[in-house]
Short mmCIF file of C-alpha atoms in Angstrom, two decimals:
data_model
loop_
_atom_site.label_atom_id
_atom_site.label_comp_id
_atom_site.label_asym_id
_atom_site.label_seq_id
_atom_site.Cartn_x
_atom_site.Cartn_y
_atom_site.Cartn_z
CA UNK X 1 -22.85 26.22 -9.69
CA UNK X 2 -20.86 27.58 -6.64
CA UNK X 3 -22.87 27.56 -3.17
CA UNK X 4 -21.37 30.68 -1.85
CA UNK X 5 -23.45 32.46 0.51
CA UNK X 6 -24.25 36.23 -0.08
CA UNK X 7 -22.78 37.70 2.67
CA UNK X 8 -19.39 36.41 2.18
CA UNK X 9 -19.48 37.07 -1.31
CA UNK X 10 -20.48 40.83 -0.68
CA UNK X 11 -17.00 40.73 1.58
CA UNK X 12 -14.79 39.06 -0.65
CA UNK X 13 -15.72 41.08 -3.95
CA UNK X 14 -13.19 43.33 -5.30
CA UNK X 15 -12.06 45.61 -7.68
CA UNK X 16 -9.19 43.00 -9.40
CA UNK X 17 -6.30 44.89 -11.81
CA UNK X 18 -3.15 42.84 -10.76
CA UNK X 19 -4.51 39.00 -10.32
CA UNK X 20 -5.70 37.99 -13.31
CA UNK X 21 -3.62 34.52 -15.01
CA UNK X 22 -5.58 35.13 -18.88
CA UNK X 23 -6.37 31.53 -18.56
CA UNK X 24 -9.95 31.73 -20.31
CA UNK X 25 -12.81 31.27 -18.55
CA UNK X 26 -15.75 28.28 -19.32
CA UNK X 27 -18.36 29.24 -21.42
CA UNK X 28 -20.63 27.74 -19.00
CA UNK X 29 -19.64 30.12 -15.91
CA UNK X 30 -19.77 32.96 -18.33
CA UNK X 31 -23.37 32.24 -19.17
CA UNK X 32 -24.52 32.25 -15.09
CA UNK X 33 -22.27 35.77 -14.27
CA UNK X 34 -24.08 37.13 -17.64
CA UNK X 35 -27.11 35.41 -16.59
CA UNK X 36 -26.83 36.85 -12.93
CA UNK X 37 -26.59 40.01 -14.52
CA UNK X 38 -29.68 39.77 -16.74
CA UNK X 39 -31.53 38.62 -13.39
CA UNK X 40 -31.42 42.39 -11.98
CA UNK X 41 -34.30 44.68 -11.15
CA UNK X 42 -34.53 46.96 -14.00
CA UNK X 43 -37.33 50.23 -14.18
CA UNK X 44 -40.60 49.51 -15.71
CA UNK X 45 -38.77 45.76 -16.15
CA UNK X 46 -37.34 47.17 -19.44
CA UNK X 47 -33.96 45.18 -18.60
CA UNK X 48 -32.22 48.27 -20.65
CA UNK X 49 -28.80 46.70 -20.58
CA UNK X 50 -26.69 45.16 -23.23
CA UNK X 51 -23.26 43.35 -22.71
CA UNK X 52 -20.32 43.08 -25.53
CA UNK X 53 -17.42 40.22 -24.62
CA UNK X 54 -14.48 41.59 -26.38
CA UNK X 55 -11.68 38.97 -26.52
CA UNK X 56 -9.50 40.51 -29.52
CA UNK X 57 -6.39 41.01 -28.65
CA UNK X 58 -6.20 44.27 -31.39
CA UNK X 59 -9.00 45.60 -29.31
CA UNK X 60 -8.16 44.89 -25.52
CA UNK X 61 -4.81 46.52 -26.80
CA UNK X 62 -6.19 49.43 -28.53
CA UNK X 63 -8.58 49.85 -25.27
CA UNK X 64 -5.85 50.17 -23.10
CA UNK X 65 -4.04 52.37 -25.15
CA UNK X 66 -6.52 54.96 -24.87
CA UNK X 67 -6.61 53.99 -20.64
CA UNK X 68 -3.03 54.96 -20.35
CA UNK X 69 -3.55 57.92 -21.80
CA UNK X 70 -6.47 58.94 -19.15
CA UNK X 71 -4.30 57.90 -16.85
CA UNK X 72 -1.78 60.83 -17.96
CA UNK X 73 -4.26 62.95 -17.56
CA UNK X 74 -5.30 62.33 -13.85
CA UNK X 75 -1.69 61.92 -12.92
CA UNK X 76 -1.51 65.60 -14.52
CA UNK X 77 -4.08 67.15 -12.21
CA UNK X 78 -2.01 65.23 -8.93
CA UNK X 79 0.67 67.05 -7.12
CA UNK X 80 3.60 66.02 -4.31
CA UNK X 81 2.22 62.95 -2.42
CA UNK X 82 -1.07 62.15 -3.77
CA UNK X 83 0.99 61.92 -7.79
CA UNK X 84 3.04 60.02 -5.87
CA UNK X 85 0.68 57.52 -4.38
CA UNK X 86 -1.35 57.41 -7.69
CA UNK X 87 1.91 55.91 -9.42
CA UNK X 88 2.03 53.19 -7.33
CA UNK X 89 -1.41 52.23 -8.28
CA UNK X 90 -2.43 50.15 -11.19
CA UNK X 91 -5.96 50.90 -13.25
CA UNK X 92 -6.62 48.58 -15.22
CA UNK X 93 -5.97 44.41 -16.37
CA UNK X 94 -7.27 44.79 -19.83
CA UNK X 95 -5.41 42.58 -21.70
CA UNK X 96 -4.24 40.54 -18.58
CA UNK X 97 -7.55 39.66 -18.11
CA UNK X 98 -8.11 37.99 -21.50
CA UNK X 99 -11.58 39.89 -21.44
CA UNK X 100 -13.73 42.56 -21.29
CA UNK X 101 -17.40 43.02 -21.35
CA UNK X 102 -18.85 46.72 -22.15
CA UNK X 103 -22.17 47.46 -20.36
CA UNK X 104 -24.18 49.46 -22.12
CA UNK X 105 -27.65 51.34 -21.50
CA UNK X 106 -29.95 51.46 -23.92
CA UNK X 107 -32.81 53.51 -23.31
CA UNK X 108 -35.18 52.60 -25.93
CA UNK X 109 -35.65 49.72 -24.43
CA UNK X 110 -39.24 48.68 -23.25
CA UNK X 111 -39.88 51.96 -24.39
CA UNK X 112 -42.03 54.02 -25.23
CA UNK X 113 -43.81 54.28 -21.83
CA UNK X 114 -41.54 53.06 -19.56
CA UNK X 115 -43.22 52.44 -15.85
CA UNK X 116 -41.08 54.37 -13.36
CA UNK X 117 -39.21 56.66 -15.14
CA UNK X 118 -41.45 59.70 -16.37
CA UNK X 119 -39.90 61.43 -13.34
CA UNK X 120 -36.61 60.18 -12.80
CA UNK X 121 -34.58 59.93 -16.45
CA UNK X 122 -31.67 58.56 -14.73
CA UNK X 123 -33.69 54.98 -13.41
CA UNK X 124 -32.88 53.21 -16.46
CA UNK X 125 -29.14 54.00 -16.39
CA UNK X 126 -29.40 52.63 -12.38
CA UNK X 127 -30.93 49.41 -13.67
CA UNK X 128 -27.64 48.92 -15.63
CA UNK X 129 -25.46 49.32 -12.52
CA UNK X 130 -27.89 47.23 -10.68
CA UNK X 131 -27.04 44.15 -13.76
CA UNK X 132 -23.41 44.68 -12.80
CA UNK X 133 -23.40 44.44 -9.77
CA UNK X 134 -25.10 40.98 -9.86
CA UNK X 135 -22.39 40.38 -12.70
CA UNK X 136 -19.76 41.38 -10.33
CA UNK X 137 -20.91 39.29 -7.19
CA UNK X 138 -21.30 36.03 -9.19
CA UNK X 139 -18.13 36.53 -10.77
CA UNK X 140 -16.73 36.64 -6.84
CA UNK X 141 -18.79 33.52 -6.09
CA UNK X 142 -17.19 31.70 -9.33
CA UNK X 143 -13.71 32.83 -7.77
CA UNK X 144 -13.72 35.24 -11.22
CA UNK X 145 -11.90 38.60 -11.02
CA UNK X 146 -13.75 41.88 -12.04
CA UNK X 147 -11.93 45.36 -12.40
CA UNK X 148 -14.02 47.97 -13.48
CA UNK X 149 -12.36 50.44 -15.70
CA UNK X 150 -13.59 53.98 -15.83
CA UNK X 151 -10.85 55.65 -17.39
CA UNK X 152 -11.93 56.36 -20.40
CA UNK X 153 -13.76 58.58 -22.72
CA UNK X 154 -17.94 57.11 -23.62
CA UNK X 155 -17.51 58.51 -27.19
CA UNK X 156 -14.18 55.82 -28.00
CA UNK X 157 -15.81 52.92 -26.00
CA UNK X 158 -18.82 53.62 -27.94
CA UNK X 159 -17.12 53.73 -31.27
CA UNK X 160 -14.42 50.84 -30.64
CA UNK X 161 -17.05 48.32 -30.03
CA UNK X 162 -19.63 50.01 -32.82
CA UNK X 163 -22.57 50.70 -30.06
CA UNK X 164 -25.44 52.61 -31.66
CA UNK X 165 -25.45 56.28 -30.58
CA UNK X 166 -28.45 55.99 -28.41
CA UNK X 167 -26.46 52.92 -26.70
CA UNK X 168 -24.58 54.81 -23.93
CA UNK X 169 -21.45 52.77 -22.63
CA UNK X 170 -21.53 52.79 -18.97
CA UNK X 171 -18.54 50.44 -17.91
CA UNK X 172 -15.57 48.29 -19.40
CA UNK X 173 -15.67 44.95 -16.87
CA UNK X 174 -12.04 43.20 -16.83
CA UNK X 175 -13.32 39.49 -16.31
CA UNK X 176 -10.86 36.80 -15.80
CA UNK X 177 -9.57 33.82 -13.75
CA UNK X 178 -7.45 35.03 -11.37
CA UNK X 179 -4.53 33.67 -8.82
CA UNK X 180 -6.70 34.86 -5.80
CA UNK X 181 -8.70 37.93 -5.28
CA UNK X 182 -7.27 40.91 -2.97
CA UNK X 183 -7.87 40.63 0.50
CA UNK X 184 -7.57 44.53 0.76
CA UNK X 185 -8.50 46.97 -1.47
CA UNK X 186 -5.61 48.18 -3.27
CA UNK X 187 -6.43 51.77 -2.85
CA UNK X 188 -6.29 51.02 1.21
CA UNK X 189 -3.22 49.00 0.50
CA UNK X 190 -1.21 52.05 -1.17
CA UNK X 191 -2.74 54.39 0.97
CA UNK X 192 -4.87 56.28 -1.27
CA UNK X 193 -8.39 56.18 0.88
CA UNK X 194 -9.45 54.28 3.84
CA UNK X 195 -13.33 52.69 4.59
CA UNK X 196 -15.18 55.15 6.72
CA UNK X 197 -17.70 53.57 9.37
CA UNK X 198 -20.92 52.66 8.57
CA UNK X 199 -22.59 55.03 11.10
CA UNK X 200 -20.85 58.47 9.24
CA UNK X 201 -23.26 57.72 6.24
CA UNK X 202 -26.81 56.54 8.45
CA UNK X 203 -29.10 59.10 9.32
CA UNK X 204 -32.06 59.04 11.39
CA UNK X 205 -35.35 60.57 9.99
CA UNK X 206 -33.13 63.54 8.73
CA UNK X 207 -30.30 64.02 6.86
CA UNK X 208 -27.35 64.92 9.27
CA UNK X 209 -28.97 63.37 12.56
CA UNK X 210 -26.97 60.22 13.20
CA UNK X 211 -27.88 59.96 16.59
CA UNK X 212 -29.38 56.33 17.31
CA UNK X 213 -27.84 54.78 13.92
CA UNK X 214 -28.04 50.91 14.34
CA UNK X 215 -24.92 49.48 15.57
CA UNK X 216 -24.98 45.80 15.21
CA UNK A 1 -27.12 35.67 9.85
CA UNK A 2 -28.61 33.78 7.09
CA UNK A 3 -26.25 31.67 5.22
CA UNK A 4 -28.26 31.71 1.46
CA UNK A 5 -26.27 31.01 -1.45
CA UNK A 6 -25.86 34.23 -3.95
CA UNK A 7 -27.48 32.41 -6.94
CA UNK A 8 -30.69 31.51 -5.09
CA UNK A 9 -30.94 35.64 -3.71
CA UNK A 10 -30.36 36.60 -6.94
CA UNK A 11 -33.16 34.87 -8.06
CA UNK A 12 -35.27 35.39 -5.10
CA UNK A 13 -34.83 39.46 -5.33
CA UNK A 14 -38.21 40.74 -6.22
CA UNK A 15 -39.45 44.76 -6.19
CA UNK A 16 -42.10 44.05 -3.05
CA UNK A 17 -45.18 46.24 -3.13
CA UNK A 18 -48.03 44.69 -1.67
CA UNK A 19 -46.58 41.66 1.06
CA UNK A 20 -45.25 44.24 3.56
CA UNK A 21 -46.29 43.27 7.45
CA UNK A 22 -45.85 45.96 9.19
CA UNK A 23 -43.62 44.47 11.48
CA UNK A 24 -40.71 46.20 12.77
CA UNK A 25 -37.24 45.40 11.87
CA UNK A 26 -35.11 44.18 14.18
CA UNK A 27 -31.87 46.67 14.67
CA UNK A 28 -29.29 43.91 14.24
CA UNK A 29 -30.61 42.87 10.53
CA UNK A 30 -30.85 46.45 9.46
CA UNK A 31 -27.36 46.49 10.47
CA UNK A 32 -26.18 43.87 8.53
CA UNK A 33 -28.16 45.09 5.24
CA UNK A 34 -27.16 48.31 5.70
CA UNK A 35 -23.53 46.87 5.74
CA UNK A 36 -23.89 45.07 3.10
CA UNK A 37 -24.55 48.29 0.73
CA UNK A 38 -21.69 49.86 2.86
CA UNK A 39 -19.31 47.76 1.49
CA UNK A 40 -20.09 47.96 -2.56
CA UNK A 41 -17.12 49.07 -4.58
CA UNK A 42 -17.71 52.67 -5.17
CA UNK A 43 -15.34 54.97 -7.66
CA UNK A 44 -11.67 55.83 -6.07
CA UNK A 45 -13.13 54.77 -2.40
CA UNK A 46 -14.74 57.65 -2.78
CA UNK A 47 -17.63 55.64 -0.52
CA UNK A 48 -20.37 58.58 -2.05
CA UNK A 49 -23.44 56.92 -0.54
CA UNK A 50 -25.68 58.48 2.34
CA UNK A 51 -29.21 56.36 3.99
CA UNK A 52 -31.51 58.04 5.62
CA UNK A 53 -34.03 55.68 7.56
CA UNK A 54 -37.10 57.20 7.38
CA UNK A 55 -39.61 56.18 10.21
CA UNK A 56 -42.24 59.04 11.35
CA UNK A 57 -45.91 58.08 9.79
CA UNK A 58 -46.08 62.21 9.07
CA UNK A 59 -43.18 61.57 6.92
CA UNK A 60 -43.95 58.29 4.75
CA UNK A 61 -47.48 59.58 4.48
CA UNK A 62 -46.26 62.88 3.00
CA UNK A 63 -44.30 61.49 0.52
CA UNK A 64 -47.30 58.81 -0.65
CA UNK A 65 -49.21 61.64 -0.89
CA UNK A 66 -46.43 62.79 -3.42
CA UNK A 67 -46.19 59.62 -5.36
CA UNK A 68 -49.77 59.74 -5.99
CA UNK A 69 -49.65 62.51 -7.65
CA UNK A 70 -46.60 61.31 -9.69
CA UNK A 71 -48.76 58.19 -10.27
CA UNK A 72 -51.41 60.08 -12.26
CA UNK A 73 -49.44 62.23 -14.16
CA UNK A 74 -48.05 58.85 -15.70
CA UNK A 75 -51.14 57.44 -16.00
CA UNK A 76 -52.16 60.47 -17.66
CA UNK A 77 -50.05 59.86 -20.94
CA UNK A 78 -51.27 56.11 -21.16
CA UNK A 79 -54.12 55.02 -23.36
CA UNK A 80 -56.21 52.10 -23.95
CA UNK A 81 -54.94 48.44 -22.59
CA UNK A 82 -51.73 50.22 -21.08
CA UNK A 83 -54.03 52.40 -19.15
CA UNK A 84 -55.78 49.84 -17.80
CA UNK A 85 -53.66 47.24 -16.95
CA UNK A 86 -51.54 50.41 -15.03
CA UNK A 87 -54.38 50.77 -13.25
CA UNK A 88 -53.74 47.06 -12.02
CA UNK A 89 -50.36 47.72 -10.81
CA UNK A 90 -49.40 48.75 -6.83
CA UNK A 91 -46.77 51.02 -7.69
CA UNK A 92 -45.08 51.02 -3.78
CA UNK A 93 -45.57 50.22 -0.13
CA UNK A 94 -44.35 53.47 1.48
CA UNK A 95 -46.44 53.23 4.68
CA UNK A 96 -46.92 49.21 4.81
CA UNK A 97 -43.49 48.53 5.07
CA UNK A 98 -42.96 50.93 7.77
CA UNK A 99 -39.32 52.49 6.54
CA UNK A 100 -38.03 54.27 3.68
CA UNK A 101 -34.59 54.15 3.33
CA UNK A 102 -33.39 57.24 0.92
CA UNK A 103 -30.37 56.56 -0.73
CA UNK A 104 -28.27 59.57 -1.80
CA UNK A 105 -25.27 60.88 -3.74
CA UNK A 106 -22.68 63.02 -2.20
CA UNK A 107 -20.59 63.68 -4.92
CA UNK A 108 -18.10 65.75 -2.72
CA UNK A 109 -17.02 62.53 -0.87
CA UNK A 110 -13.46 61.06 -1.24
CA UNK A 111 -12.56 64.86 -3.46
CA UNK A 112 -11.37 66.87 -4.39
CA UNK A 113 -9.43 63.91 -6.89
CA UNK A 114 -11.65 61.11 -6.86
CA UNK A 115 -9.60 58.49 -8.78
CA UNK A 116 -11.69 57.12 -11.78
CA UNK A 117 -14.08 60.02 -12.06
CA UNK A 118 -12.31 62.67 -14.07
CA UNK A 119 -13.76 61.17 -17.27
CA UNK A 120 -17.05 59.49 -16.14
CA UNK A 121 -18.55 62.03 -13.99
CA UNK A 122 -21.12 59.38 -13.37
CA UNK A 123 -18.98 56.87 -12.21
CA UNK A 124 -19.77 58.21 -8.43
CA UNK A 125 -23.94 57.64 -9.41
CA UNK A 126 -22.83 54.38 -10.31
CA UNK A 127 -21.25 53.57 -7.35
CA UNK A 128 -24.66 54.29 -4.96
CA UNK A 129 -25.96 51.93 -7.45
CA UNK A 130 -23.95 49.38 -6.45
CA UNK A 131 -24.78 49.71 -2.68
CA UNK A 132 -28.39 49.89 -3.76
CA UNK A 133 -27.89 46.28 -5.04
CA UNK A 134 -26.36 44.96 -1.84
CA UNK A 135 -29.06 46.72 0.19
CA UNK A 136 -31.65 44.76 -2.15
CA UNK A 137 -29.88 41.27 -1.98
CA UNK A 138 -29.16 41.03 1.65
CA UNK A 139 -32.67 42.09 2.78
CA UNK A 140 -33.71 39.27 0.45
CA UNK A 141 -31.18 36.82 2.20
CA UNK A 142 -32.72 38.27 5.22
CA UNK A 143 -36.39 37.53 3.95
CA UNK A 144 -37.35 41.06 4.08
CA UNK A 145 -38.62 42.72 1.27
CA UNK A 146 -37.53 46.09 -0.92
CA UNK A 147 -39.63 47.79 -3.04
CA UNK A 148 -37.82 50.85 -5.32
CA UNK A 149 -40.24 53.45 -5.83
CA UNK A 150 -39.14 56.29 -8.77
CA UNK A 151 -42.33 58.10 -9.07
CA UNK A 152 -40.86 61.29 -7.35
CA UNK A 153 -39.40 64.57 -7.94
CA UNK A 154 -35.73 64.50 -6.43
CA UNK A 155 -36.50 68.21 -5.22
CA UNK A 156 -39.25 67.07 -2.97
CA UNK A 157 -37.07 64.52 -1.45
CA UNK A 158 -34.36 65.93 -0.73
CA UNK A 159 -36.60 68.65 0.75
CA UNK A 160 -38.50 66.29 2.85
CA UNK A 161 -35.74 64.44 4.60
CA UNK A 162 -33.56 68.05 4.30
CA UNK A 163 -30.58 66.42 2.54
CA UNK A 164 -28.80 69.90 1.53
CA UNK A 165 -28.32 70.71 -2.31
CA UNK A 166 -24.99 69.30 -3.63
CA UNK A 167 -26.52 65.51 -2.00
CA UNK A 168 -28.59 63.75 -4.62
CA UNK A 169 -31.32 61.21 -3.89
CA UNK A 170 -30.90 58.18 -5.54
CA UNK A 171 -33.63 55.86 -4.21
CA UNK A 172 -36.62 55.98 -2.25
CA UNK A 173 -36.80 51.80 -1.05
CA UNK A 174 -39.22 50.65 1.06
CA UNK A 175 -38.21 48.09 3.02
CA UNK A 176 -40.18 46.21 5.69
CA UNK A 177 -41.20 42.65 6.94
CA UNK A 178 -42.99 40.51 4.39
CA UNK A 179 -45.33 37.92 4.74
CA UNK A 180 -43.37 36.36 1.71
CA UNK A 181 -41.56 37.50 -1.47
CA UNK A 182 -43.33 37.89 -4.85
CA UNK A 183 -42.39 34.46 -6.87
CA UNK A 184 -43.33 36.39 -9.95
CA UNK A 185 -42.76 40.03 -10.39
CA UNK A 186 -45.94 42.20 -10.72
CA UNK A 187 -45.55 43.48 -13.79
CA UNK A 188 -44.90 40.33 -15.64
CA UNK A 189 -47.82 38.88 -13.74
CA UNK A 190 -50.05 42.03 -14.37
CA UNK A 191 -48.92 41.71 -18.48
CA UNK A 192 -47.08 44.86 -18.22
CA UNK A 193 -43.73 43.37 -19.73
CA UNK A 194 -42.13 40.06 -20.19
CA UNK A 195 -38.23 38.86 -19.25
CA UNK A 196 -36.28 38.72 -22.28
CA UNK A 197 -34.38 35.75 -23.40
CA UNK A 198 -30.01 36.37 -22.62
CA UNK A 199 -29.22 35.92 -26.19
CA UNK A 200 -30.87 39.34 -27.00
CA UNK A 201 -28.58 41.48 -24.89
CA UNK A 202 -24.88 39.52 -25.20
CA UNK A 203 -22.93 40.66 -28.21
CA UNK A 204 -19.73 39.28 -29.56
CA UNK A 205 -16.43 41.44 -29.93
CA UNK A 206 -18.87 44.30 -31.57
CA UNK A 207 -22.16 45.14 -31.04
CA UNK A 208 -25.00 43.54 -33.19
CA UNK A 209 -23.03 40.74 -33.54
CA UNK A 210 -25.00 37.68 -31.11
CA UNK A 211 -23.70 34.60 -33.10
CA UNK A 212 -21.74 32.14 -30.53
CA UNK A 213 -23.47 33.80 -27.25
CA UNK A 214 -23.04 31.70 -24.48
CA UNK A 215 -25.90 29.48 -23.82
CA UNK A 216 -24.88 27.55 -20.48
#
């Protein structure tokens, strides 16, 4: 088990499309990023997440299929420089990757009185996030490659990889070995969007008073 | 800054309700935690995240006083055991830990083509998420505690720390000196609910299917 300290991890994680070899990974590093993931605070500790490893080749294909055609339909709503910047920009390593694990949320679980969520619906469906983004980090601390896809329509994730209809799909992970993860974030490499600083999104007491944000 | 290896953070991370101090943060480590979260992948760059460090006693006292209320309309629709051993559980540590950090949602960050989200509207929820899990693990690297309180209306926070309407709160966390971290969580050790074993939530290829699981 790698030794990698958070911090460094939280710096070096990235959203992979373009690295990944499709050498497969060993079923014992699988088991701690899926065990990370399973390790995450979840609402009323209902741990409401389920993962699928899809390594068919029929269905990575037919995945990404249905990704380039989502992609058609962004590029449609682009004009002039951003269409152009956008087709510089690859989505996706679904079958480069070798795999991909769907996230799902399923609400029933711990049910029926679930401790933390009479008020806010929406706290189960954060526990999920909060189980991949363990996932993801661990995968950066194994020197694994994660893209997340989100190109795609629920209803065809849902039906490709026969989740229940109360199971709601909420990402398709590309996992894989990779050559070496991105130093910069390809969307800041091709010019699409750069990081804003940290003290544009800290607010003191009140929303919109940024006056003595910590600086350190 | 502390050099703890992800694995042992991830396992460390507890929901902290009753071990808060008191104690004042020091700026630098609020800093670096609130950095962390800063730099969590978020949906086309789009970076949607706001914190809003919450400080004023009039303030974290206003909103326990809220929570309590939320607190007994849940336990209103328990009966029985469940009943009682809710009546065990500290739900948060609003004015113990000294600072509420509310986490919200701008969803008109990074527009108006936020790559990824034409199909998953969500994706930019998910995101926040993400930076709500960095928040959590590097506080725990830092030996500070987080507790994630969801017994709120949204409406009364974003009217209490006046985040205008098209920002969504996310997350109440209290966060705050500890005098350690829960080894256990509370609800498992209050018989509220138990971890689940992996094997129940990994699937192969389809759902349902949990034959050759990993088992590293």
């Amino acid at each position: 088990m790698p030794d990698e300290p958070l911090y460094d991890v939280i710096n070096r994680r990235r959203d992979t499309r373009r690295e990944f070899t499709g050498e497969p990974l060993d079923p014992d590093l699988l088991a701690r990023i899926l065990s990370a993931a399973h390790c995450a605070p979840s609402v009323g500790m209902s741990q409401p997440w389920d993962f699928v490893l899809v390594r068919s080749p029929e269905t990575l294909a037919g995945f990404a299929r249905h990704v380039e055609t989502e992609r058609d339909v962004f590029a449609a709503s682009l004009s002039g420089e951003r269409a152009k910047t956008f087709s510089r920009i690859k989505i996706e390593g679904i079958r480069e990757s070798g795999l991909g694990i769907v996230v799902g949320y399923d609400p029933t679980r711990g049910g029926p009185d679930v401790l933390g969520r009479h008020a806010i619906a929406d706290a189960g469906l954060y526990s999920v996030v909060c189980a991949i983004q363990n996932l993801w980090l661990a995968a950066t601390a194994e020197g694994v490659g994660v893209g997340w896809v989100s190109f795609y329509r629920e209803e065809f994730v849902r039906s490709l990889v026969g989740m229940p209809e109360h199971v709601r799909p909420v990402a398709w992970l590309c996992v894989g070995a990779v050559s070496a993860l991105p130093e910069v974030p390809d969307l800041e490499r091709f010019g699409w969007r750069h990081r804003s600083p940290l003290d544009t999104v800290v607010h003191e007491e009140r929303y919109g008073v940024s006056g003595s944000a910590p600086t350190g």
